[in-house]
PDB file of C-alpha atoms and ligand atoms in Angstrom:
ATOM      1  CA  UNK A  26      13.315   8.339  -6.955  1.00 95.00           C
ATOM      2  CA  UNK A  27      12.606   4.662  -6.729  1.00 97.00           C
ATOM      3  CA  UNK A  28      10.647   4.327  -2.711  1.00 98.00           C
ATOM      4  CA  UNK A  29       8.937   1.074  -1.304  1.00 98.00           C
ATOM      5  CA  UNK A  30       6.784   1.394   1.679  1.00 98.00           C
ATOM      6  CA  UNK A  31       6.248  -0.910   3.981  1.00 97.00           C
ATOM      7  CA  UNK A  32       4.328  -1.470   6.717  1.00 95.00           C
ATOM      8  CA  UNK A  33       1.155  -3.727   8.013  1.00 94.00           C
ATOM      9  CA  UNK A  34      -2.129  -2.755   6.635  1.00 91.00           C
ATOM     10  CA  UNK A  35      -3.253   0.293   8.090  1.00 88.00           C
ATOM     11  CA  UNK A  36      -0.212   1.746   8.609  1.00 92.00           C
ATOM     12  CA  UNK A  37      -0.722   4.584   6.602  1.00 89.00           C
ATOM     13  CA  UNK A  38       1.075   3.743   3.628  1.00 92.00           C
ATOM     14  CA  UNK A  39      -1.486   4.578   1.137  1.00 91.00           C
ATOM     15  CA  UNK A  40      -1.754   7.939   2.344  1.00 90.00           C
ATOM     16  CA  UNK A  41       2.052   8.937   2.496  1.00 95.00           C
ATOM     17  CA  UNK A  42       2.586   7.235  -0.394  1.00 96.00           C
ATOM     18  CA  UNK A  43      -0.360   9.399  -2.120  1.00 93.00           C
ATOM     19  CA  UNK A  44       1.365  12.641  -0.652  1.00 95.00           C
ATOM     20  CA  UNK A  45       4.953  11.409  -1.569  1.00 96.00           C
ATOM     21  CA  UNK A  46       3.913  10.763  -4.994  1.00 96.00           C
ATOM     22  CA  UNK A  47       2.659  14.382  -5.315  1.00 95.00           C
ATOM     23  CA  UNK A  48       5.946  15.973  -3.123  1.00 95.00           C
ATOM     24  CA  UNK A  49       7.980  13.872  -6.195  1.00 96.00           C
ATOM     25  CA  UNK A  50       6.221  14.463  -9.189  1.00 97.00           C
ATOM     26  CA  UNK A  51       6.332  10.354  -9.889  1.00 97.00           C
ATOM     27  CA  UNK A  52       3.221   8.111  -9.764  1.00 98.00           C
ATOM     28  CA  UNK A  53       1.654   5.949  -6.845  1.00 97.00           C
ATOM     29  CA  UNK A  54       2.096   2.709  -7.602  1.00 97.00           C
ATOM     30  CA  UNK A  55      -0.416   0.896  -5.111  1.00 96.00           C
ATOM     31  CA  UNK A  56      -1.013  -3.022  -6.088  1.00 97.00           C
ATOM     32  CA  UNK A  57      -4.063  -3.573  -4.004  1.00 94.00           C
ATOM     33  CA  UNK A  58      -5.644  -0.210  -5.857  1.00 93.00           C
ATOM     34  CA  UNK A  59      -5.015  -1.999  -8.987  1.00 96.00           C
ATOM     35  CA  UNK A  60      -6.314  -5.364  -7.830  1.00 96.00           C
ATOM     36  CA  UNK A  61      -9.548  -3.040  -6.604  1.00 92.00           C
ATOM     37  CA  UNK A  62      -9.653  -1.459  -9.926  1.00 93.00           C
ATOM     38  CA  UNK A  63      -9.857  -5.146 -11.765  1.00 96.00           C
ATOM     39  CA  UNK A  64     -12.246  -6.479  -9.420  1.00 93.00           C
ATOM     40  CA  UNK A  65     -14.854  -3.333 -10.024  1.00 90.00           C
ATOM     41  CA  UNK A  66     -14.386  -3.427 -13.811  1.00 95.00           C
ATOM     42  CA  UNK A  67     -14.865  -7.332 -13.654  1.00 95.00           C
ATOM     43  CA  UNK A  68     -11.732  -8.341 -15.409  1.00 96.00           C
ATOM     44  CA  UNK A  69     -10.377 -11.835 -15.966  1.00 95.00           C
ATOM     45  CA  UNK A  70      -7.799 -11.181 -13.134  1.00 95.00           C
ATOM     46  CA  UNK A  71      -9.856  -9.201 -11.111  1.00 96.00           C
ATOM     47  CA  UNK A  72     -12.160 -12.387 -10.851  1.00 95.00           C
ATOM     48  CA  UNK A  73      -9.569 -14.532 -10.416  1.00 94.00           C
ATOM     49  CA  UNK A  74      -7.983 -12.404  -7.017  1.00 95.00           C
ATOM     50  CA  UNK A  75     -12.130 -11.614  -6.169  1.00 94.00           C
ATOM     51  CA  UNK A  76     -12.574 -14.596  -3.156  1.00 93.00           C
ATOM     52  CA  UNK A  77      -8.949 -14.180  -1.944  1.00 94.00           C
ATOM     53  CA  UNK A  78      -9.072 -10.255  -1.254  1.00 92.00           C
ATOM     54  CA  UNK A  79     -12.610 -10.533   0.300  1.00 88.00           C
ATOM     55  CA  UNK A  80     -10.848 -13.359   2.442  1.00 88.00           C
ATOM     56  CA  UNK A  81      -7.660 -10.898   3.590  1.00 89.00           C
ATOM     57  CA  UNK A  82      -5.215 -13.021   1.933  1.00 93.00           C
ATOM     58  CA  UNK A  83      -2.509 -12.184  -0.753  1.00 95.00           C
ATOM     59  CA  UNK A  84      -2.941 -13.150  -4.257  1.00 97.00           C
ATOM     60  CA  UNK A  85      -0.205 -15.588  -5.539  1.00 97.00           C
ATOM     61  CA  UNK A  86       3.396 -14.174  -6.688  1.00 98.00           C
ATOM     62  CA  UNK A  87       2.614 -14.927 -10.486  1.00 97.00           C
ATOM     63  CA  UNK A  88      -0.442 -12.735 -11.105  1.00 97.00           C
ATOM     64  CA  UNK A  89       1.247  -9.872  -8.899  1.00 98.00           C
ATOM     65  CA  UNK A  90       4.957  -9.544 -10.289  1.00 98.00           C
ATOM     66  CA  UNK A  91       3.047  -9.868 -13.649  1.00 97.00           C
ATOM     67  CA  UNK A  92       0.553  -6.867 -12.771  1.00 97.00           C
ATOM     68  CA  UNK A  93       3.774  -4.947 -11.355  1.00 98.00           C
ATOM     69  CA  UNK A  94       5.796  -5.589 -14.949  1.00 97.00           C
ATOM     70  CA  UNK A  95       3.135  -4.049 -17.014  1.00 96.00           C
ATOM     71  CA  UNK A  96       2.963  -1.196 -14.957  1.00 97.00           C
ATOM     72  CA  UNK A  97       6.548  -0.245 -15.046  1.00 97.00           C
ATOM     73  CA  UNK A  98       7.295  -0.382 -18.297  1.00 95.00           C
ATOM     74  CA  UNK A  99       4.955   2.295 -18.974  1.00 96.00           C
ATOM     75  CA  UNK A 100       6.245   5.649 -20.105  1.00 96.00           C
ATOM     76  CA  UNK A 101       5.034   7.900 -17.353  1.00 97.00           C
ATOM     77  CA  UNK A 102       7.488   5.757 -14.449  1.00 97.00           C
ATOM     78  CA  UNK A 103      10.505   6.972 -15.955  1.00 95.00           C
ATOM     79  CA  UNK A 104      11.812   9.413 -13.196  1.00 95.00           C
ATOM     80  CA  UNK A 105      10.580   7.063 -10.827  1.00 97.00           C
ATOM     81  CA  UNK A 106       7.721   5.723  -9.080  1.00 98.00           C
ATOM     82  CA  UNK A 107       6.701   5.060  -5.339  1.00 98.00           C
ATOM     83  CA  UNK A 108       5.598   1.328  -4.664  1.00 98.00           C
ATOM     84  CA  UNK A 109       3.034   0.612  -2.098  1.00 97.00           C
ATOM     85  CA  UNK A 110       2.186  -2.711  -0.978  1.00 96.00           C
ATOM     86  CA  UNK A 111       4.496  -4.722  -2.794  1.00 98.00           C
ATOM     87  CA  UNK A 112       6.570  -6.189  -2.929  1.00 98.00           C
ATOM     88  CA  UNK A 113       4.500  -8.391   0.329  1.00 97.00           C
ATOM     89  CA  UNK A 114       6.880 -11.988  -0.278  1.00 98.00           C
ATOM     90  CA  UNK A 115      10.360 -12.839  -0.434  1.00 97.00           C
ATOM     91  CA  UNK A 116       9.589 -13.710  -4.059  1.00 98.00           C
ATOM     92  CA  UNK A 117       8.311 -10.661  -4.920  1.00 98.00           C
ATOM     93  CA  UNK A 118      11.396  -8.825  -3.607  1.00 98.00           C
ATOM     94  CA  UNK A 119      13.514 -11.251  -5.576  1.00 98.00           C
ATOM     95  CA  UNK A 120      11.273 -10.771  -8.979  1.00 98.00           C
ATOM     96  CA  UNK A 121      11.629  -7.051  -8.224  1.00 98.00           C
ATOM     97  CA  UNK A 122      15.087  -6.773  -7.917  1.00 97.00           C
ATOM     98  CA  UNK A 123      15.279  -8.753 -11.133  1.00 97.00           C
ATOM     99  CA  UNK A 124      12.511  -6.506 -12.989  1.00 97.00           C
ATOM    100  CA  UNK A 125      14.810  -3.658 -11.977  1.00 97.00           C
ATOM    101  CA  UNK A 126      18.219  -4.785 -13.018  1.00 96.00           C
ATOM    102  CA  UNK A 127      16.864  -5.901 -16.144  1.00 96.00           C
ATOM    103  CA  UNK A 128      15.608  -2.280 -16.475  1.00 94.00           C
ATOM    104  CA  UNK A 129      18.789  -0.822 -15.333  1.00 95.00           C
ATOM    105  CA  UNK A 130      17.045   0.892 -12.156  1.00 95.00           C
ATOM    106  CA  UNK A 131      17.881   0.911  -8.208  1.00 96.00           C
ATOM    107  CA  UNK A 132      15.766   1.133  -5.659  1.00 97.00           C
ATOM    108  CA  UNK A 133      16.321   4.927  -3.490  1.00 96.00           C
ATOM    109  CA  UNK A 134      15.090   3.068  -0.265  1.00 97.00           C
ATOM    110  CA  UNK A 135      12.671   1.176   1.687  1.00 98.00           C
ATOM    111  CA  UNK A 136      10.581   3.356   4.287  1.00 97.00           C
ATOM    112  CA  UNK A 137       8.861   0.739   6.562  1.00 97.00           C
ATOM    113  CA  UNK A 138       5.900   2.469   8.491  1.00 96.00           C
ATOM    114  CA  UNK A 139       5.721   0.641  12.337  1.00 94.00           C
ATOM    115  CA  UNK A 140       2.458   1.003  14.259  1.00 93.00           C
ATOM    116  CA  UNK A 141       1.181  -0.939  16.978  1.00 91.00           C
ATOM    117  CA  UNK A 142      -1.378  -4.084  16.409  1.00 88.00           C
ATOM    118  CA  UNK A 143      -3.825  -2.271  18.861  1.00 87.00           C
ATOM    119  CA  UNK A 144      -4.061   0.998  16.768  1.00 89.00           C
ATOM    120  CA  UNK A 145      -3.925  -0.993  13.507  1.00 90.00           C
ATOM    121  CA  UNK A 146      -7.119  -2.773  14.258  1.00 88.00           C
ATOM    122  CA  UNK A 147      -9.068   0.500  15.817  1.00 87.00           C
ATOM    123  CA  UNK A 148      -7.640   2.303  12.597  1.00 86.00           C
ATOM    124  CA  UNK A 149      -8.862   0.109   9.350  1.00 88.00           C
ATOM    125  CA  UNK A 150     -12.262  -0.869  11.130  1.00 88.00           C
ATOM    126  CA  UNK A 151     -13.170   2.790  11.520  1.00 92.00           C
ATOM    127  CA  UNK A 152     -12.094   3.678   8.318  1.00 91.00           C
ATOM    128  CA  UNK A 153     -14.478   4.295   5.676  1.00 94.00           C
ATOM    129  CA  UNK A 154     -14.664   5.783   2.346  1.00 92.00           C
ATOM    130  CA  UNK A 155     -16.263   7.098  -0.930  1.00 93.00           C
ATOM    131  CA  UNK A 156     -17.478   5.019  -3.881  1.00 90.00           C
ATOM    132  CA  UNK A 157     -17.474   7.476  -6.025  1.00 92.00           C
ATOM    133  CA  UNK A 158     -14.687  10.136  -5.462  1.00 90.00           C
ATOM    134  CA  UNK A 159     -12.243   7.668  -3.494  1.00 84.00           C
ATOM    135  CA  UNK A 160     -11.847  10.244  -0.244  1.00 89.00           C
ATOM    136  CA  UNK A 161     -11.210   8.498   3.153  1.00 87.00           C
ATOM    137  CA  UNK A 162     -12.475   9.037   6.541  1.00 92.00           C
ATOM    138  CA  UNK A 163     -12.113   7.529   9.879  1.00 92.00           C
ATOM    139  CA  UNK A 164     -15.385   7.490  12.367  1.00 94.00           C
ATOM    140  CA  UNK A 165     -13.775   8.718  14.847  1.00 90.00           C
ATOM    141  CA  UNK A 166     -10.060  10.428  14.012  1.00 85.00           C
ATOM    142  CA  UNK A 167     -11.499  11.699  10.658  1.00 89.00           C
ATOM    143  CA  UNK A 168     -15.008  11.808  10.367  1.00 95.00           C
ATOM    144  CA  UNK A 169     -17.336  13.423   7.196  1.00 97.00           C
ATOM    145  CA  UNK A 170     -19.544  16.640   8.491  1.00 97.00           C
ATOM    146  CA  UNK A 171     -22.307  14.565   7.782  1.00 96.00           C
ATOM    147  CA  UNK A 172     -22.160  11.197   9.647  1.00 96.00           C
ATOM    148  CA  UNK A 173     -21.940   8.512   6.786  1.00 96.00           C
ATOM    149  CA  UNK A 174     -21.678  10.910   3.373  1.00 97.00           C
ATOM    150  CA  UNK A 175     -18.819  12.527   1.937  1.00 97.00           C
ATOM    151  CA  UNK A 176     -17.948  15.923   2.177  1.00 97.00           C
ATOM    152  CA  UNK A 177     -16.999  16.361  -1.583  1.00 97.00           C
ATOM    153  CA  UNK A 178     -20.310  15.012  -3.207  1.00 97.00           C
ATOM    154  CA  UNK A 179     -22.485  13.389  -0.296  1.00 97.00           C
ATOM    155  CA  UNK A 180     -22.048   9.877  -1.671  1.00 97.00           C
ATOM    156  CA  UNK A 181     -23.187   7.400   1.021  1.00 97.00           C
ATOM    157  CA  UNK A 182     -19.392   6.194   2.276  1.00 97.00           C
ATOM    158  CA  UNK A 183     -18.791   2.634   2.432  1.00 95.00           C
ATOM    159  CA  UNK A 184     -16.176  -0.270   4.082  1.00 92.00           C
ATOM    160  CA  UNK A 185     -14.053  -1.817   2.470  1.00 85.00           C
ATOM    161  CA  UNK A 186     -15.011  -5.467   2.514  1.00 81.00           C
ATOM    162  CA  UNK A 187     -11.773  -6.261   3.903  1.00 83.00           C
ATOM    163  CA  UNK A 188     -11.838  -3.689   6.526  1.00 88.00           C
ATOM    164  CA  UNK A 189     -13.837  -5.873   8.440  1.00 85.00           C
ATOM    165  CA  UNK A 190     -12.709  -7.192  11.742  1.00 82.00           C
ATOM    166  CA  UNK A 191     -12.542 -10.738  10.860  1.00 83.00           C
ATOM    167  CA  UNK A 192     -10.528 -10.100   7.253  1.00 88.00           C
ATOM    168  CA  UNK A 193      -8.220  -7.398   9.251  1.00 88.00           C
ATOM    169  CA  UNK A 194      -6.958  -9.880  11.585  1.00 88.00           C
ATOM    170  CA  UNK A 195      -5.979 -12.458   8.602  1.00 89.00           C
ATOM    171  CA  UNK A 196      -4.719  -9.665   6.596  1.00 91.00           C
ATOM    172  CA  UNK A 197      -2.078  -8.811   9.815  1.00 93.00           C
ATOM    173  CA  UNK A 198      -1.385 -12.591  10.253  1.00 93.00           C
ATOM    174  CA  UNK A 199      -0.198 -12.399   6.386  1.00 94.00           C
ATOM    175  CA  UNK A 200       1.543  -9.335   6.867  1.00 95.00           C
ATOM    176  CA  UNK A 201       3.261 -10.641   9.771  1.00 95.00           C
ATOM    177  CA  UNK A 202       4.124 -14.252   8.186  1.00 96.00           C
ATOM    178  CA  UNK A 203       4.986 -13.149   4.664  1.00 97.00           C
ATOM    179  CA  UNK A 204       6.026  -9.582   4.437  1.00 97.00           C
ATOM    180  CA  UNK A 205       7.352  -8.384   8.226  1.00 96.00           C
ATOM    181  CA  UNK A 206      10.867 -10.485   6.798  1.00 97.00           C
ATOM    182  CA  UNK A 207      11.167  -8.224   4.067  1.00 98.00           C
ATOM    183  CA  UNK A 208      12.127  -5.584   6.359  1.00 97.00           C
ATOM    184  CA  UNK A 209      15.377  -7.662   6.807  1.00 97.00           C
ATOM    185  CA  UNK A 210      16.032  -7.910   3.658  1.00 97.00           C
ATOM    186  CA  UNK A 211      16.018  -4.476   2.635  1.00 98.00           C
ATOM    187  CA  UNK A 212      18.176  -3.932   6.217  1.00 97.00           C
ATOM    188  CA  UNK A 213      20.712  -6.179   4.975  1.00 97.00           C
ATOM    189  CA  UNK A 214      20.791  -3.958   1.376  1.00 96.00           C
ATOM    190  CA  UNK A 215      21.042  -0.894   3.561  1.00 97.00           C
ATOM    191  CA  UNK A 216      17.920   0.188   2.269  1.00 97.00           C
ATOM    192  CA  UNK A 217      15.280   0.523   4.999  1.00 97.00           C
ATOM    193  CA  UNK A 218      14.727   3.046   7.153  1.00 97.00           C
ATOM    194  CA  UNK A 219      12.034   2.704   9.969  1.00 96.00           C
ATOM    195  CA  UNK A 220       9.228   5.361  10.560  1.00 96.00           C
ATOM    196  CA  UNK A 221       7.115   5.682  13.382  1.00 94.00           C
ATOM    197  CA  UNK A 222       3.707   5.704  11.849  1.00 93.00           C
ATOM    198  CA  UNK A 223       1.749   7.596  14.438  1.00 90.00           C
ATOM    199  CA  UNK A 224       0.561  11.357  14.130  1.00 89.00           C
ATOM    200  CA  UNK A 225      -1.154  13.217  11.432  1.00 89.00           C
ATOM    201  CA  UNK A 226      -0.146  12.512   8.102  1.00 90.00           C
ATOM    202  CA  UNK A 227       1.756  15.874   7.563  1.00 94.00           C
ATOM    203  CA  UNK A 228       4.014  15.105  10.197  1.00 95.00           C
ATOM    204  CA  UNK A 229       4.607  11.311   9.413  1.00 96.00           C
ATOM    205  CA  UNK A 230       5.557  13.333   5.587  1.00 96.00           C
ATOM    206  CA  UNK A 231       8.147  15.636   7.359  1.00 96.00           C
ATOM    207  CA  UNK A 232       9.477  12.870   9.324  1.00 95.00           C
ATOM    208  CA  UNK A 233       9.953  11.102   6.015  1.00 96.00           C
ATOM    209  CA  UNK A 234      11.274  13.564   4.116  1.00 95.00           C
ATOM    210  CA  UNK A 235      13.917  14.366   6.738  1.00 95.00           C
ATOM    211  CA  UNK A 236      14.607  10.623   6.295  1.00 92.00           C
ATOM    212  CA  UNK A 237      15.227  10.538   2.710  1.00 93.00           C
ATOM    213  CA  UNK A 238      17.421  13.914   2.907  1.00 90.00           C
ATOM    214  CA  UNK A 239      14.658  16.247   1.373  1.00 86.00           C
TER     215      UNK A 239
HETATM  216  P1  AMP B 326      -3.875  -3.165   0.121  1.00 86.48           P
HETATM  217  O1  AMP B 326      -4.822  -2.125  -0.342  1.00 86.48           O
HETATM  218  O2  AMP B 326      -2.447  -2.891  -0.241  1.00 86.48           O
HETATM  219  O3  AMP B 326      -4.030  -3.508   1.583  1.00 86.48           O
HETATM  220  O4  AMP B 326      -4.236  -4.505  -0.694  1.00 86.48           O
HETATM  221  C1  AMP B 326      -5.527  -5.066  -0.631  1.00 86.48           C
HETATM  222  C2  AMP B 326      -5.460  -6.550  -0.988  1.00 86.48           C
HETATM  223  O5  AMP B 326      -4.958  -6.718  -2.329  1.00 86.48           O
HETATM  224  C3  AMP B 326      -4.535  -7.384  -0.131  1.00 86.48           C
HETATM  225  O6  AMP B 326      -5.142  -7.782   1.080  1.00 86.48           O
HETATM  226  C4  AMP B 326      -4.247  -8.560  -1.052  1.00 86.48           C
HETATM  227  O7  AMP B 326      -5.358  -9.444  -1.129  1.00 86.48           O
HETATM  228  C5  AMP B 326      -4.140  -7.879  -2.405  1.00 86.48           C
HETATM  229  N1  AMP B 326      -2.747  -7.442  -2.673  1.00 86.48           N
HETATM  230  C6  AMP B 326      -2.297  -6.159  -2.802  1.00 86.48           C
HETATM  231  N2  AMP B 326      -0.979  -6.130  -3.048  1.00 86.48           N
HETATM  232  C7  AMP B 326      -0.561  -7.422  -3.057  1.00 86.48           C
HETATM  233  C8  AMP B 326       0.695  -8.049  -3.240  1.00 86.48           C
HETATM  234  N3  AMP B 326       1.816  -7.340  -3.448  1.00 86.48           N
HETATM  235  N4  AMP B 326       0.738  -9.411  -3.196  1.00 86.48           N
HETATM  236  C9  AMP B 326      -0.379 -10.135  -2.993  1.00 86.48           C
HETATM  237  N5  AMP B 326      -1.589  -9.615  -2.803  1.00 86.48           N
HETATM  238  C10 AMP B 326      -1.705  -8.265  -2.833  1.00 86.48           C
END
Protein backbone atom coordinates (compact mmCIF):
# COMPACT_ATOMS: atom_id res chain seq x y z
CA UNK A 1 0.00 0.00 0.00
CA UNK A 2 1.99 2.75 -1.59
CA UNK A 3 -0.70 6.30 -1.03
CA UNK A 4 0.29 10.02 -1.83
CA UNK A 5 -1.89 12.71 -0.53
CA UNK A 6 -2.38 15.68 -1.89
CA UNK A 7 -3.91 18.63 -1.23
CA UNK A 8 -3.10 22.54 -0.27
CA UNK A 9 -1.87 23.08 3.17
CA UNK A 10 -4.51 22.69 5.53
CA UNK A 11 -6.33 20.34 3.84
CA UNK A 12 -6.17 17.82 6.28
CA UNK A 13 -3.65 15.65 4.96
CA UNK A 14 -1.59 15.25 7.97
CA UNK A 15 -4.37 14.04 9.88
CA UNK A 16 -5.79 11.33 7.40
CA UNK A 17 -2.61 10.46 6.57
CA UNK A 18 -1.83 9.90 10.50
CA UNK A 19 -5.15 7.75 10.70
CA UNK A 20 -4.43 5.92 7.33
CA UNK A 21 -1.09 5.03 8.46
CA UNK A 22 -2.58 3.39 11.60
CA UNK A 23 -5.88 1.74 9.47
CA UNK A 24 -2.63 0.15 7.26
CA UNK A 25 -0.18 -0.85 9.59
CA UNK A 26 2.63 1.19 7.29
CA UNK A 27 4.38 4.40 8.44
CA UNK A 28 3.51 8.22 7.86
CA UNK A 29 5.83 9.51 5.80
CA UNK A 30 5.30 13.42 6.26
CA UNK A 31 8.37 15.60 4.67
CA UNK A 32 7.58 18.83 6.36
CA UNK A 33 7.54 16.69 9.92
CA UNK A 34 10.94 15.69 9.02
CA UNK A 35 12.11 19.10 7.88
CA UNK A 36 10.47 20.24 11.54
CA UNK A 37 12.31 17.51 13.20
CA UNK A 38 15.87 18.85 11.61
CA UNK A 39 15.18 22.32 12.27
CA UNK A 40 14.44 21.59 16.27
CA UNK A 41 17.47 19.29 16.60
CA UNK A 42 19.59 22.01 14.70
CA UNK A 43 20.96 19.85 11.99
CA UNK A 44 23.07 20.88 9.02
CA UNK A 45 19.91 20.56 6.78
CA UNK A 46 17.58 21.66 9.15
CA UNK A 47 19.58 25.05 9.09
CA UNK A 48 19.90 25.10 5.72
CA UNK A 49 15.66 24.77 5.00
CA UNK A 50 15.35 27.15 8.58
CA UNK A 51 14.64 30.86 6.62
CA UNK A 52 12.72 29.19 3.74
CA UNK A 53 10.02 27.27 5.95
CA UNK A 54 9.61 30.33 8.29
CA UNK A 55 9.08 32.20 4.84
CA UNK A 56 6.17 29.51 3.49
CA UNK A 57 8.21 28.47 0.66
CA UNK A 58 9.39 24.93 -0.47
CA UNK A 59 12.85 23.84 0.02
CA UNK A 60 14.70 23.03 -3.30
CA UNK A 61 14.15 19.47 -5.11
CA UNK A 62 17.80 18.28 -4.17
CA UNK A 63 17.69 18.38 -0.36
CA UNK A 64 13.99 16.89 -0.49
CA UNK A 65 14.21 13.79 -2.97
CA UNK A 66 17.48 13.23 -0.97
CA UNK A 67 15.60 13.34 2.56
CA UNK A 68 12.77 11.10 0.82
CA UNK A 69 15.64 8.35 -0.44
CA UNK A 70 16.98 7.81 2.97
CA UNK A 71 13.77 7.32 4.34
CA UNK A 72 12.62 4.63 2.06
CA UNK A 73 15.19 2.49 2.03
CA UNK A 74 14.71 1.85 5.56
CA UNK A 75 13.53 -1.54 6.69
CA UNK A 76 10.29 -0.69 8.40
CA UNK A 77 8.64 0.79 4.64
CA UNK A 78 8.60 -2.51 3.24
CA UNK A 79 4.76 -3.22 3.06
CA UNK A 80 4.38 0.21 2.21
CA UNK A 81 4.26 3.63 3.36
CA UNK A 82 1.79 6.68 3.04
CA UNK A 83 3.52 9.94 1.64
CA UNK A 84 2.34 13.26 2.75
CA UNK A 85 3.43 16.38 1.29
CA UNK A 86 5.56 15.26 -1.33
CA UNK A 87 6.07 14.88 -3.80
CA UNK A 88 5.05 19.20 -4.07
CA UNK A 89 7.06 19.67 -7.90
CA UNK A 90 6.98 18.09 -11.12
CA UNK A 91 10.55 17.07 -10.29
CA UNK A 92 9.82 15.49 -7.35
CA UNK A 93 7.14 13.32 -9.01
CA UNK A 94 9.66 12.49 -11.69
CA UNK A 95 12.59 11.61 -8.95
CA UNK A 96 9.85 9.58 -7.25
CA UNK A 97 8.77 7.58 -9.90
CA UNK A 98 12.44 6.90 -10.54
CA UNK A 99 13.24 6.11 -6.69
CA UNK A 100 10.40 3.63 -7.08
CA UNK A 101 11.20 1.77 -10.22
CA UNK A 102 14.62 1.50 -9.16
CA UNK A 103 13.13 -0.14 -6.02
CA UNK A 104 10.78 -2.23 -7.94
CA UNK A 105 7.60 -0.51 -6.20
CA UNK A 106 4.22 1.17 -7.64
CA UNK A 107 2.45 3.66 -6.34
CA UNK A 108 -1.51 2.24 -5.04
CA UNK A 109 -2.86 5.85 -5.77
CA UNK A 110 -2.93 9.46 -5.33
CA UNK A 111 -5.83 10.77 -2.94
CA UNK A 112 -5.89 14.60 -3.53
CA UNK A 113 -7.83 16.32 -0.57
CA UNK A 114 -9.90 19.65 -2.25
CA UNK A 115 -11.02 22.36 0.17
CA UNK A 116 -11.91 25.77 -0.48
CA UNK A 117 -9.21 28.83 -0.14
CA UNK A 118 -11.72 30.49 2.36
CA UNK A 119 -11.78 27.50 4.84
CA UNK A 120 -8.07 26.83 4.24
CA UNK A 121 -7.07 30.16 5.60
CA UNK A 122 -9.76 30.16 8.72
CA UNK A 123 -8.42 26.48 9.26
CA UNK A 124 -4.34 26.72 9.62
CA UNK A 125 -4.58 30.25 11.40
CA UNK A 126 -6.73 28.78 14.15
CA UNK A 127 -4.84 25.86 14.44
CA UNK A 128 -2.57 25.40 17.22
CA UNK A 129 -0.66 22.78 18.88
CA UNK A 130 1.58 21.10 21.56
CA UNK A 131 5.36 21.43 21.92
CA UNK A 132 5.74 18.76 23.76
CA UNK A 133 3.27 15.86 22.96
CA UNK A 134 2.56 17.03 19.21
CA UNK A 135 -1.57 17.03 19.73
CA UNK A 136 -3.49 19.59 17.54
CA UNK A 137 -6.28 21.86 18.18
CA UNK A 138 -8.23 24.40 16.36
CA UNK A 139 -9.58 27.68 18.44
CA UNK A 140 -12.58 27.37 17.37
CA UNK A 141 -13.58 23.74 15.57
CA UNK A 142 -11.28 21.95 18.11
CA UNK A 143 -10.42 23.75 21.02
CA UNK A 144 -8.28 22.37 24.43
CA UNK A 145 -10.68 22.41 27.77
CA UNK A 146 -8.42 24.86 28.91
CA UNK A 147 -8.10 27.84 26.49
CA UNK A 148 -4.34 27.76 25.34
CA UNK A 149 -2.95 24.28 27.19
CA UNK A 150 -3.24 20.87 26.14
CA UNK A 151 -5.47 18.45 27.35
CA UNK A 152 -2.85 15.56 27.60
CA UNK A 153 -0.15 17.39 29.78
CA UNK A 154 -1.18 21.23 29.99
CA UNK A 155 1.78 22.34 27.90
CA UNK A 156 1.19 25.98 26.84
CA UNK A 157 0.10 25.21 22.89
CA UNK A 158 1.82 27.10 20.33
CA UNK A 159 1.57 28.26 16.26
CA UNK A 160 3.32 27.09 14.01
CA UNK A 161 5.48 29.87 12.66
CA UNK A 162 4.16 29.25 9.36
CA UNK A 163 0.63 29.18 10.37
CA UNK A 164 0.67 32.70 10.32
CA UNK A 165 -1.50 34.67 8.00
CA UNK A 166 1.14 36.23 6.01
CA UNK A 167 3.32 32.70 5.50
CA UNK A 168 -0.24 30.83 4.82
CA UNK A 169 -1.01 32.89 1.92
CA UNK A 170 2.64 32.25 0.26
CA UNK A 171 2.48 28.73 1.27
CA UNK A 172 -1.12 28.46 -0.98
CA UNK A 173 0.48 30.59 -3.79
CA UNK A 174 3.27 27.66 -3.85
CA UNK A 175 0.85 25.07 -3.57
CA UNK A 176 -1.12 26.47 -6.26
CA UNK A 177 1.99 27.28 -8.70
CA UNK A 178 4.07 24.18 -8.05
CA UNK A 179 2.08 21.30 -6.78
CA UNK A 180 -1.91 21.90 -7.90
CA UNK A 181 -0.28 20.36 -11.62
CA UNK A 182 0.63 17.32 -10.01
CA UNK A 183 -2.88 16.43 -9.71
CA UNK A 184 -2.73 16.06 -13.58
CA UNK A 185 -0.17 14.10 -13.61
CA UNK A 186 -1.23 11.47 -11.42
CA UNK A 187 -4.85 11.87 -13.54
CA UNK A 188 -3.10 11.08 -16.59
CA UNK A 189 -1.43 7.71 -14.66
CA UNK A 190 -4.94 6.92 -13.54
CA UNK A 191 -3.88 7.35 -10.18
CA UNK A 192 -5.76 10.17 -8.44
CA UNK A 193 -8.79 10.15 -6.98
CA UNK A 194 -10.36 13.46 -5.60
CA UNK A 195 -11.75 13.80 -1.96
CA UNK A 196 -13.81 16.37 -0.66
CA UNK A 197 -11.91 17.48 2.36
CA UNK A 198 -14.67 18.89 4.48
CA UNK A 199 -16.26 17.13 7.65
CA UNK A 200 -14.77 15.51 10.62
CA UNK A 201 -11.88 13.52 10.08
CA UNK A 202 -13.67 10.09 10.61
CA UNK A 203 -15.82 10.71 7.85
CA UNK A 204 -13.21 12.23 5.35
CA UNK A 205 -11.41 8.35 6.52
CA UNK A 206 -14.62 6.44 5.44
CA UNK A 207 -14.95 8.43 2.40
CA UNK A 208 -11.38 7.41 1.67
CA UNK A 209 -11.46 4.11 2.41
CA UNK A 210 -14.54 3.55 0.25
CA UNK A 211 -12.25 5.17 -2.36
CA UNK A 212 -9.42 2.89 -2.18
CA UNK A 213 -11.87 -0.31 -2.03
CA UNK A 214 -11.38 -0.97 1.81
P1 LIG B 1 3.98 20.75 5.62
O1 LIG B 1 3.96 20.41 7.07
O2 LIG B 1 3.84 19.56 4.72
O3 LIG B 1 3.01 21.85 5.26
O4 LIG B 1 5.45 21.32 5.30
C1 LIG B 1 5.96 22.43 5.99
C2 LIG B 1 7.05 23.10 5.16
O5 LIG B 1 8.13 22.17 4.93
C3 LIG B 1 6.64 23.54 3.77
O6 LIG B 1 5.99 24.80 3.79
C4 LIG B 1 7.98 23.58 3.05
O7 LIG B 1 8.74 24.71 3.44
C5 LIG B 1 8.68 22.36 3.63
N1 LIG B 1 8.38 21.15 2.83
C6 LIG B 1 7.69 20.04 3.23
N2 LIG B 1 7.61 19.13 2.25
C7 LIG B 1 8.25 19.66 1.18
C8 LIG B 1 8.50 19.22 -0.14
N3 LIG B 1 8.06 18.03 -0.58
N4 LIG B 1 9.21 20.04 -0.96
C9 LIG B 1 9.66 21.23 -0.53
N5 LIG B 1 9.46 21.72 0.69
C10 LIG B 1 8.76 20.95 1.56
Amino acid sequence: MILILLGPPGAGKGTQAKLLASEFKVPHVSTGDMFRDHKARGTPIGRKVQSIMDAGGLVTDDVTNEMVKERLGRPDVANGFILDGYPRTAAQAQYLDLLLHSLGRQITRCLSYEVAEEVLVERMSGRRSCPKCGTVYHVSQNPPKRDGFCDRDDTGLVQRDDDKPETVRKRLQEYRSKTEPLRQFYRDRHLLTEIEGVGTPDGILAVTKKALGR
